[in-house]
């Protein structure tokens, strides 16, 4: 595919890196010569210094032949205009824009982005996506990652195997025999920093991070099977009352009235504004690094501290301080990849990488074939993919044991007629099935081929 990316920041670089690895023809535009030089020196892409919404710059980047434009600059307005120009002047088929300002996304304004007005095919709101991820993590204590697929019927959970994990040193095939009514499949394992796709004879070891795909009704039982029976967080303290923090607090108020939320916001005017909009949450004005503020928030009795400020270092230190003051668990928002490696040694229970969340949302629209959802894991080493099987898909009608699947691909669950099917060697995929699988990045193209719309698509 020929793809133009407007914006060479963290998200733009991440998307360009992923797409270039898959042999796509990628051009990147940014006003910063420093960022463009860095991306030229690092990746096999073309870089252009200029304004992403200017016609002549888009023309230089090959807009006349582009299949897609992805606008992820820091300016919502530039992203919107870039998509408009790409449509009006160059007829680019697919236009994706990152929109951060929530005012643009209000339900009564959604017609703004229709083809008749401002033709943007896909809108990505990082704050909303990250907020949803935070809510999923809160709902599943004990999981270090959690994503839903197939109309929320199937869940991917990442589970750490601690010393008292009951399933270590047990061949995976025996787990199916011991728990035949449990719809859960281990599809990926990270051991000593190395990612692998396990076989049925492999065993889990203490310290492993297991990626498990399961029926949503079996998630709690699966976590318990791995020794994680942490209770639901009832008392939550949120550090940071920005867009993400407010979104999370508002959603908890609406969906889970039994949970008590306190927010610490440094900016006084922002604290007053969100206090006026929230009904039950307690809003405290001050720094989450101030021990007296944490004490005022009753951090010693809190079940969870969720650090969602715009500063990675503040989020990390807040999480560490909160746990030392008695908070039971911590979840931090961390952008910088080099900081993410130190979360475990510092006692931070889990973190969210907003860049990975945004990139995953964009990738599902880049993937060919009937790809419905994509989630990138382990810094892009693998993807969890939900794809719909069509009549022409080469895997339809054959037992899974007879499929020539790469070693880096494992099918975790099948969604058929609103039911979750546990895959076995004799299972046959039918047309219209939605298949959720784990695939190493090198095998993603093979997955696209398996779920192609027709033989002529490629």
Short mmCIF file of C-alpha atoms in Angstrom, two decimals:
data_model
loop_
_atom_site.label_atom_id
_atom_site.label_comp_id
_atom_site.label_asym_id
_atom_site.label_seq_id
_atom_site.Cartn_x
_atom_site.Cartn_y
_atom_site.Cartn_z
CA UNK A 1 0.00 0.00 0.00
CA UNK A 2 1.04 3.60 -0.57
CA UNK A 3 0.52 5.47 2.69
CA UNK A 4 1.17 9.08 3.70
CA UNK A 5 1.62 9.84 7.40
CA UNK A 6 1.31 13.45 8.55
CA UNK A 7 3.21 13.84 11.82
CA UNK A 8 6.56 12.31 12.77
CA UNK A 9 6.08 12.33 16.54
CA UNK A 10 5.85 9.23 18.73
CA UNK A 11 2.65 7.94 17.14
CA UNK A 12 3.63 8.82 13.57
CA UNK A 13 7.04 7.23 13.99
CA UNK A 14 5.50 4.09 15.50
CA UNK A 15 3.03 3.69 12.63
CA UNK A 16 5.73 4.35 10.02
CA UNK A 17 8.05 1.82 11.65
CA UNK A 18 5.34 -0.86 11.67
CA UNK A 19 4.19 -0.26 8.10
CA UNK A 20 7.71 0.00 6.69
CA UNK A 21 8.60 -3.36 8.22
CA UNK A 22 5.73 -4.85 6.23
CA UNK A 23 7.08 -3.51 2.94
CA UNK A 24 4.50 -0.76 2.49
CA UNK A 25 5.42 2.35 0.52
CA UNK A 26 5.44 5.01 3.29
CA UNK A 27 5.94 8.77 3.14
CA UNK A 28 6.10 10.91 6.28
CA UNK A 29 5.47 14.67 6.47
CA UNK A 30 6.38 16.95 9.38
CA UNK A 31 7.30 20.60 9.86
CA UNK A 32 10.28 19.56 12.01
CA UNK A 33 13.43 18.90 9.98
CA UNK A 34 14.96 17.20 13.04
CA UNK A 35 12.13 14.64 13.25
CA UNK A 36 12.16 14.02 9.50
CA UNK A 37 15.93 13.51 9.45
CA UNK A 38 15.65 11.08 12.36
CA UNK A 39 12.93 9.05 10.64
CA UNK A 40 14.87 9.01 7.34
CA UNK A 41 18.00 7.77 9.10
CA UNK A 42 16.14 5.09 11.06
CA UNK A 43 13.41 3.73 8.80
CA UNK A 44 13.01 2.75 5.16
CA UNK A 45 10.57 5.57 4.42
CA UNK A 46 10.58 8.86 2.54
CA UNK A 47 10.49 12.02 4.63
CA UNK A 48 9.27 15.49 3.65
CA UNK A 49 9.70 18.69 5.64
CA UNK A 50 6.56 20.77 5.33
CA UNK A 51 3.01 21.37 6.43
CA UNK A 52 0.87 18.24 6.16
CA UNK A 53 -2.22 20.17 5.06
CA UNK A 54 -0.52 22.05 2.20
CA UNK A 55 -1.41 20.70 -1.27
CA UNK A 56 2.10 21.04 -2.70
CA UNK A 57 3.61 19.11 0.20
CA UNK A 58 1.04 16.32 -0.13
CA UNK A 59 1.70 16.24 -3.88
CA UNK A 60 5.45 15.84 -3.26
CA UNK A 61 4.69 12.96 -0.89
CA UNK A 62 2.78 11.15 -3.63
CA UNK A 63 -0.83 11.92 -2.70
CA UNK A 64 -2.05 11.37 -6.27
CA UNK A 65 -1.21 7.66 -5.99
CA UNK A 66 -1.76 7.20 -2.23
CA UNK A 67 -4.15 4.55 -0.91
CA UNK A 68 -4.39 6.12 2.54
CA UNK A 69 -3.50 9.20 4.55
CA UNK A 70 -2.99 9.00 8.32
CA UNK A 71 -2.94 12.45 9.95
CA UNK A 72 -1.52 12.31 13.49
CA UNK A 73 0.08 15.72 14.00
CA UNK A 74 -0.33 17.49 17.33
CA UNK A 75 -2.97 19.78 15.81
CA UNK A 76 -6.53 18.51 15.32
CA UNK A 77 -7.18 21.25 12.79
CA UNK A 78 -4.15 20.33 10.68
CA UNK A 79 -5.23 16.68 10.74
CA UNK A 80 -8.74 17.56 9.60
CA UNK A 81 -7.60 19.90 6.82
CA UNK A 82 -4.99 17.38 5.62
CA UNK A 83 -7.75 14.79 5.18
CA UNK A 84 -10.00 17.32 3.43
CA UNK A 85 -7.24 18.34 0.98
CA UNK A 86 -6.31 14.69 0.38
CA UNK A 87 -9.94 13.97 -0.50
CA UNK A 88 -10.81 17.07 -2.51
CA UNK A 89 -7.62 17.44 -4.55
CA UNK A 90 -6.14 13.94 -4.69
CA UNK A 91 -9.11 11.62 -4.10
CA UNK A 92 -7.21 9.55 -1.53
CA UNK A 93 -9.53 6.58 -0.76
CA UNK A 94 -9.00 6.21 3.01
CA UNK A 95 -8.47 9.08 5.42
CA UNK A 96 -7.65 8.62 9.13
CA UNK A 97 -7.31 11.53 11.56
CA UNK A 98 -6.36 11.81 15.19
CA UNK A 99 -8.79 14.20 16.92
CA UNK A 100 -8.06 15.03 20.56
CA UNK A 101 -10.47 17.90 21.36
CA UNK A 102 -13.63 16.34 22.72
CA UNK A 103 -15.78 19.25 21.47
CA UNK A 104 -15.37 17.98 17.90
CA UNK A 105 -16.55 14.54 18.98
CA UNK A 106 -19.80 15.52 20.68
CA UNK A 107 -22.64 13.29 19.39
CA UNK A 108 -24.66 16.20 17.97
CA UNK A 109 -21.64 17.31 15.87
CA UNK A 110 -20.71 13.94 14.37
CA UNK A 111 -22.23 14.87 11.00
CA UNK A 112 -19.27 17.25 10.66
CA UNK A 113 -17.12 14.32 9.51
CA UNK A 114 -19.52 12.97 6.90
CA UNK A 115 -18.46 12.69 3.28
CA UNK A 116 -20.57 15.74 2.38
CA UNK A 117 -18.78 17.97 4.89
CA UNK A 118 -15.33 16.91 6.10
CA UNK A 119 -14.72 13.43 4.68
CA UNK A 120 -12.73 11.59 7.33
CA UNK A 121 -13.27 7.83 7.26
CA UNK A 122 -11.81 7.00 10.66
CA UNK A 123 -11.45 9.26 13.70
CA UNK A 124 -9.04 8.24 16.44
CA UNK A 125 -9.41 9.90 19.85
CA UNK A 126 -6.38 8.94 21.97
CA UNK A 127 -7.98 10.15 25.19
CA UNK A 128 -11.10 8.06 24.66
CA UNK A 129 -9.12 4.98 23.58
CA UNK A 130 -6.80 5.21 26.57
CA UNK A 131 -9.73 5.89 28.90
CA UNK A 132 -11.47 2.74 27.69
CA UNK A 133 -8.28 0.78 28.24
CA UNK A 134 -8.01 2.09 31.81
CA UNK A 135 -11.60 1.01 32.50
CA UNK A 136 -10.89 -2.48 31.16
CA UNK A 137 -7.85 -2.80 33.42
CA UNK A 138 -9.81 -1.63 36.46
CA UNK A 139 -12.54 -4.17 35.71
CA UNK A 140 -10.05 -7.07 35.63
CA UNK A 141 -7.69 -6.86 38.62
CA UNK A 142 -4.86 -9.35 38.28
CA UNK A 143 -4.51 -8.90 34.50
CA UNK A 144 -1.58 -6.83 33.26
CA UNK A 145 -3.39 -6.22 29.97
CA UNK A 146 -6.94 -6.75 28.73
CA UNK A 147 -8.64 -6.17 25.36
CA UNK A 148 -12.08 -7.20 24.11
CA UNK A 149 -12.96 -8.60 20.68
CA UNK A 150 -16.00 -9.94 18.80
CA UNK A 151 -18.64 -7.60 20.24
CA UNK A 152 -16.96 -7.93 23.65
CA UNK A 153 -17.65 -11.69 23.71
CA UNK A 154 -13.94 -12.62 23.60
CA UNK A 155 -11.22 -11.19 25.83
CA UNK A 156 -7.44 -11.21 25.59
CA UNK A 157 -5.79 -11.08 29.02
CA UNK A 158 -2.10 -10.95 29.86
CA UNK A 159 -1.41 -12.79 33.11
CA UNK A 160 1.83 -12.98 35.07
CA UNK A 161 2.71 -16.43 36.42
CA UNK A 162 3.79 -15.85 40.03
CA UNK A 163 5.52 -18.36 42.29
CA UNK A 164 2.21 -19.74 43.57
CA UNK A 165 0.66 -20.00 40.08
CA UNK A 166 -1.18 -23.37 40.03
CA UNK A 167 -0.65 -24.03 36.30
CA UNK A 168 3.14 -23.75 36.03
CA UNK A 169 5.05 -26.83 34.93
CA UNK A 170 1.89 -28.30 33.40
CA UNK A 171 1.75 -29.02 29.63
CA UNK A 172 -0.80 -26.73 28.01
CA UNK A 173 -2.63 -29.66 26.45
CA UNK A 174 -3.30 -31.01 29.94
CA UNK A 175 -5.02 -27.78 30.93
CA UNK A 176 -7.70 -28.50 28.34
CA UNK A 177 -8.10 -32.01 29.76
CA UNK A 178 -8.25 -30.80 33.37
CA UNK A 179 -10.71 -28.00 32.60
CA UNK A 180 -12.72 -29.16 29.56
CA UNK A 181 -15.50 -26.63 30.13
CA UNK A 182 -13.10 -23.66 30.30
CA UNK A 183 -13.00 -21.71 27.04
CA UNK A 184 -9.48 -20.31 27.28
CA UNK A 185 -6.35 -20.78 25.16
CA UNK A 186 -2.78 -19.70 25.91
CA UNK A 187 -1.63 -18.12 22.64
CA UNK A 188 1.58 -16.30 23.58
CA UNK A 189 4.24 -16.40 26.27
CA UNK A 190 6.95 -13.91 27.20
CA UNK A 191 9.85 -15.58 29.03
CA UNK A 192 13.00 -13.72 30.04
CA UNK A 193 12.11 -10.96 27.60
CA UNK A 194 11.61 -13.33 24.66
CA UNK A 195 8.21 -13.73 23.00
CA UNK A 196 7.12 -17.15 21.77
CA UNK A 197 3.97 -18.79 20.46
CA UNK A 198 3.64 -21.99 22.53
CA UNK A 199 2.80 -25.49 21.34
CA UNK A 200 0.41 -27.79 23.18
CA UNK A 201 3.31 -29.68 24.77
CA UNK A 202 4.96 -26.55 26.17
CA UNK A 203 4.76 -25.63 29.86
CA UNK A 204 4.48 -22.32 31.66
CA UNK A 205 7.20 -21.31 34.12
CA UNK A 206 7.30 -18.97 37.09
CA UNK A 207 7.88 -15.42 35.85
CA UNK A 208 6.23 -15.99 32.46
CA UNK A 209 3.74 -13.51 31.08
CA UNK A 210 0.98 -15.54 29.42
CA UNK A 211 -1.37 -14.10 26.79
CA UNK A 212 -4.70 -15.93 27.05
CA UNK A 213 -7.72 -15.61 24.75
CA UNK A 214 -10.96 -16.64 26.45
CA UNK A 215 -14.73 -16.33 26.60
CA UNK A 216 -15.73 -13.17 28.48
CA UNK A 217 -17.74 -15.27 30.94
CA UNK A 218 -14.62 -17.29 31.77
CA UNK A 219 -12.17 -14.43 32.39
CA UNK A 220 -12.49 -14.40 36.19
CA UNK A 221 -12.13 -18.16 36.35
CA UNK A 222 -9.08 -18.02 34.07
CA UNK A 223 -7.42 -15.41 36.28
CA UNK A 224 -8.18 -17.58 39.32
CA UNK A 225 -6.69 -20.62 37.58
CA UNK A 226 -3.45 -18.64 37.23
CA UNK A 227 -3.55 -17.72 40.91
CA UNK A 228 -4.90 -14.19 40.48
CA UNK A 229 -7.99 -13.67 42.61
CA UNK A 230 -7.51 -10.01 43.43
CA UNK A 231 -10.75 -8.37 44.56
CA UNK A 232 -12.41 -5.60 42.57
CA UNK A 233 -11.13 -2.11 43.38
CA UNK A 234 -13.85 -0.22 45.29
CA UNK A 235 -11.81 2.79 46.45
CA UNK A 236 -9.89 4.38 43.58
CA UNK A 237 -7.69 7.47 43.55
CA UNK A 238 -7.02 9.07 40.14
CA UNK A 239 -3.97 11.32 39.78
CA UNK A 240 -4.67 13.78 36.99
CA UNK A 241 -8.00 15.32 36.07
CA UNK A 242 -7.30 15.90 32.38
CA UNK A 243 -9.32 14.44 29.53
CA UNK A 244 -8.40 10.82 30.36
CA UNK A 245 -8.85 11.16 34.12
CA UNK A 246 -12.20 12.88 33.72
CA UNK A 247 -13.38 10.32 31.14
CA UNK A 248 -12.53 7.44 33.51
CA UNK A 249 -14.17 9.08 36.54
CA UNK A 250 -17.31 9.96 34.57
CA UNK A 251 -17.62 6.43 33.18
CA UNK A 252 -17.23 4.88 36.63
CA UNK A 253 -19.93 7.16 38.03
CA UNK A 254 -22.33 6.14 35.28
CA UNK A 255 -21.60 2.40 35.24
CA UNK A 256 -20.39 1.44 38.72
CA UNK A 257 -21.99 3.56 41.43
CA UNK A 258 -20.56 1.27 44.12
CA UNK A 259 -17.01 2.47 43.38
CA UNK A 260 -15.74 5.52 45.27
CA UNK A 261 -13.48 7.81 43.23
CA UNK A 262 -11.20 10.63 44.34
CA UNK A 263 -9.31 12.79 41.83
CA UNK A 264 -6.16 14.81 42.47
CA UNK A 265 -5.75 17.66 39.96
CA UNK A 266 -2.87 20.16 40.10
CA UNK A 267 -4.54 22.97 38.14
CA UNK A 268 -7.09 24.78 40.29
CA UNK A 269 -9.37 25.97 37.47
CA UNK A 270 -9.44 22.47 35.97
CA UNK A 271 -10.18 20.97 39.39
CA UNK A 272 -13.15 23.31 39.83
CA UNK A 273 -14.43 22.57 36.31
CA UNK A 274 -14.44 18.78 36.68
CA UNK A 275 -15.84 19.00 40.22
CA UNK A 276 -18.84 20.84 38.77
CA UNK A 277 -19.38 18.11 36.15
CA UNK A 278 -18.98 15.05 38.39
CA UNK A 279 -21.76 14.09 40.78
CA UNK A 280 -20.11 11.87 43.36
CA UNK A 281 -16.35 11.93 42.81
CA UNK A 282 -14.30 13.97 45.29
CA UNK A 283 -11.87 16.37 43.57
CA UNK A 284 -8.77 17.56 45.44
CA UNK A 285 -6.66 20.46 44.18
CA UNK A 286 -2.94 19.79 44.59
CA UNK A 287 0.01 17.73 43.43
CA UNK A 288 -0.14 13.94 43.54
CA UNK A 289 3.52 14.08 44.61
CA UNK A 290 2.51 15.92 47.79
CA UNK A 291 2.29 13.34 50.56
CA UNK A 292 -0.21 15.46 52.47
CA UNK A 293 -2.55 15.48 49.45
CA UNK A 294 -2.24 11.71 49.09
CA UNK A 295 -3.02 11.37 52.78
CA UNK A 296 -6.05 13.66 52.39
CA UNK A 297 -7.21 11.35 49.58
CA UNK A 298 -7.05 8.43 52.08
CA UNK A 299 -4.44 6.68 49.97
CA UNK A 300 -3.71 4.25 52.82
CA UNK A 301 -7.22 2.81 52.42
CA UNK A 302 -7.30 2.91 48.59
CA UNK A 303 -7.50 -0.26 46.52
CA UNK A 304 -5.95 1.34 43.43
CA UNK A 305 -4.02 4.43 42.37
CA UNK A 306 -4.42 5.31 38.69
CA UNK A 307 -1.82 7.87 37.58
CA UNK A 308 -3.00 9.67 34.44
CA UNK A 309 -1.14 12.99 34.35
CA UNK A 310 0.69 14.21 31.23
CA UNK A 311 4.07 13.61 32.88
CA UNK A 312 5.53 10.08 32.89
CA UNK A 313 7.83 10.82 35.80
CA UNK A 314 4.97 12.17 37.90
CA UNK A 315 2.92 9.07 37.12
CA UNK A 316 5.76 6.76 38.09
CA UNK A 317 6.64 8.55 41.33
CA UNK A 318 2.98 8.92 42.30
CA UNK A 319 2.45 5.19 41.88
CA UNK A 320 5.51 4.35 43.96
CA UNK A 321 4.61 6.82 46.74
CA UNK A 322 1.00 5.67 46.86
CA UNK A 323 1.94 2.03 47.31
CA UNK A 324 4.45 2.86 50.03
CA UNK A 325 1.73 4.80 51.83
CA UNK A 326 -0.52 1.73 51.83
CA UNK A 327 -2.38 1.69 48.49
CA UNK A 328 -2.92 -1.92 47.41
CA UNK A 329 -2.26 -1.63 43.66
CA UNK A 330 -1.11 0.83 41.00
CA UNK A 331 -1.73 1.54 37.32
CA UNK A 332 0.27 4.21 35.51
CA UNK A 333 0.11 5.93 32.12
CA UNK A 334 3.63 5.86 30.62
CA UNK A 335 4.57 7.17 27.18
CA UNK A 336 8.34 6.75 27.19
CA UNK A 337 9.35 3.18 26.25
CA UNK A 338 12.58 3.33 28.26
CA UNK A 339 10.56 4.07 31.43
CA UNK A 340 8.21 1.14 30.86
CA UNK A 341 11.02 -1.36 31.47
CA UNK A 342 11.45 -0.14 35.05
CA UNK A 343 7.84 -0.41 36.19
CA UNK A 344 8.13 -3.91 37.62
CA UNK A 345 11.34 -3.33 39.63
CA UNK A 346 9.76 -0.16 41.07
CA UNK A 347 6.66 -2.04 42.24
CA UNK A 348 4.21 -0.61 39.70
CA UNK A 349 1.66 -3.33 39.04
CA UNK A 350 0.66 -2.35 35.52
CA UNK A 351 1.09 0.42 32.98
CA UNK A 352 -0.68 1.64 29.86
CA UNK A 353 1.22 2.73 26.77
CA UNK A 354 -1.00 5.32 25.01
CA UNK A 355 1.06 5.17 21.84
CA UNK A 356 0.49 1.42 21.52
CA UNK A 357 -3.25 1.89 22.08
CA UNK A 358 -3.49 4.51 19.32
CA UNK A 359 -1.31 2.55 16.88
CA UNK A 360 -3.42 -0.57 17.42
CA UNK A 361 -6.60 1.32 16.50
CA UNK A 362 -5.00 2.64 13.33
CA UNK A 363 -3.55 -0.71 12.28
CA UNK A 364 -6.95 -2.37 12.10
CA UNK A 365 -7.82 0.02 9.26
CA UNK A 366 -4.53 -0.59 7.47
CA UNK A 367 -4.74 -4.38 7.49
CA UNK A 368 -6.00 -6.00 4.30
CA UNK A 369 -8.66 -8.67 4.18
CA UNK A 370 -11.61 -8.83 6.55
CA UNK A 371 -9.73 -7.57 9.59
CA UNK A 372 -12.11 -6.23 12.22
CA UNK A 373 -9.76 -5.43 15.11
CA UNK A 374 -6.04 -5.35 15.87
CA UNK A 375 -4.14 -4.98 19.12
CA UNK A 376 -0.35 -4.67 19.17
CA UNK A 377 1.52 -6.33 22.07
CA UNK A 378 5.09 -6.49 23.33
CA UNK A 379 6.24 -3.31 21.60
CA UNK A 380 4.96 -4.47 18.23
CA UNK A 381 6.48 -7.96 18.31
CA UNK A 382 3.04 -9.52 17.86
CA UNK A 383 -0.57 -8.64 17.18
CA UNK A 384 -3.88 -10.03 18.34
CA UNK A 385 -6.17 -9.96 15.32
CA UNK A 386 -9.89 -10.46 14.89
CA UNK A 387 -10.76 -11.41 11.31
CA UNK A 388 -13.92 -12.51 9.55
CA UNK A 389 -13.72 -15.63 7.38
CA UNK A 390 -15.28 -15.38 3.91
CA UNK A 391 -16.26 -18.11 1.43
CA UNK A 392 -13.00 -17.55 -0.44
CA UNK A 393 -10.79 -17.73 2.66
CA UNK A 394 -8.37 -20.66 2.21
CA UNK A 395 -8.91 -21.87 5.79
CA UNK A 396 -12.70 -22.32 5.52
CA UNK A 397 -13.96 -25.91 5.69
CA UNK A 398 -10.70 -27.56 6.75
CA UNK A 399 -9.91 -29.00 10.22
CA UNK A 400 -7.48 -26.69 12.01
CA UNK A 401 -4.95 -29.52 12.27
CA UNK A 402 -4.78 -29.65 8.46
CA UNK A 403 -4.17 -25.93 7.99
CA UNK A 404 -0.69 -24.85 7.07
CA UNK A 405 -0.43 -22.19 9.76
CA UNK A 406 2.96 -20.58 10.47
CA UNK A 407 4.56 -21.39 13.83
CA UNK A 408 4.05 -17.76 14.81
CA UNK A 409 0.24 -17.92 14.54
CA UNK A 410 -2.16 -19.49 17.03
CA UNK A 411 -5.96 -19.34 16.91
CA UNK A 412 -7.41 -18.55 20.32
CA UNK A 413 -11.19 -18.47 19.84
CA UNK A 414 -13.94 -18.43 17.21
CA UNK A 415 -17.11 -16.34 17.42
CA UNK A 416 -19.98 -18.07 15.64
CA UNK A 417 -23.73 -17.34 15.88
CA UNK A 418 -23.15 -15.21 19.00
CA UNK A 419 -21.35 -18.09 20.70
CA UNK A 420 -17.66 -18.52 21.55
CA UNK A 421 -16.14 -21.74 20.19
CA UNK A 422 -13.03 -23.27 21.74
CA UNK A 423 -10.71 -24.27 18.84
CA UNK A 424 -9.45 -27.85 18.66
CA UNK A 425 -7.64 -29.80 15.98
CA UNK A 426 -10.93 -31.01 14.52
CA UNK A 427 -12.63 -27.60 14.47
CA UNK A 428 -13.57 -26.33 11.01
CA UNK A 429 -13.88 -22.62 10.38
CA UNK A 430 -17.07 -21.60 8.59
CA UNK A 431 -17.84 -18.61 6.42
CA UNK A 432 -18.78 -15.55 8.53
CA UNK A 433 -16.91 -16.89 11.58
CA UNK A 434 -14.92 -14.26 13.43
CA UNK A 435 -11.55 -15.69 14.39
CA UNK A 436 -9.38 -14.18 17.14
CA UNK A 437 -5.73 -15.16 16.90
CA UNK A 438 -2.25 -14.27 18.09
CA UNK A 439 0.35 -13.62 15.38
CA UNK A 440 3.98 -12.65 15.50
CA UNK A 441 4.60 -9.52 13.43
CA UNK A 442 6.49 -11.45 10.75
CA UNK A 443 3.40 -13.60 10.11
CA UNK A 444 0.78 -10.84 9.92
CA UNK A 445 0.88 -10.79 6.13
CA UNK A 446 0.09 -14.51 6.13
CA UNK A 447 -2.96 -13.80 8.30
CA UNK A 448 -4.11 -11.14 5.83
CA UNK A 449 -3.84 -13.66 3.03
CA UNK A 450 -5.87 -16.25 4.97
CA UNK A 451 -8.74 -13.80 5.38
CA UNK A 452 -8.65 -12.21 1.96
CA UNK A 453 -11.98 -11.17 0.50
CA UNK A 454 -11.39 -12.92 -2.80
CA UNK A 455 -8.56 -14.43 -4.75
CA UNK A 456 -8.40 -11.28 -6.85
CA UNK A 457 -7.97 -9.01 -3.82
CA UNK A 458 -4.23 -9.45 -3.90
#
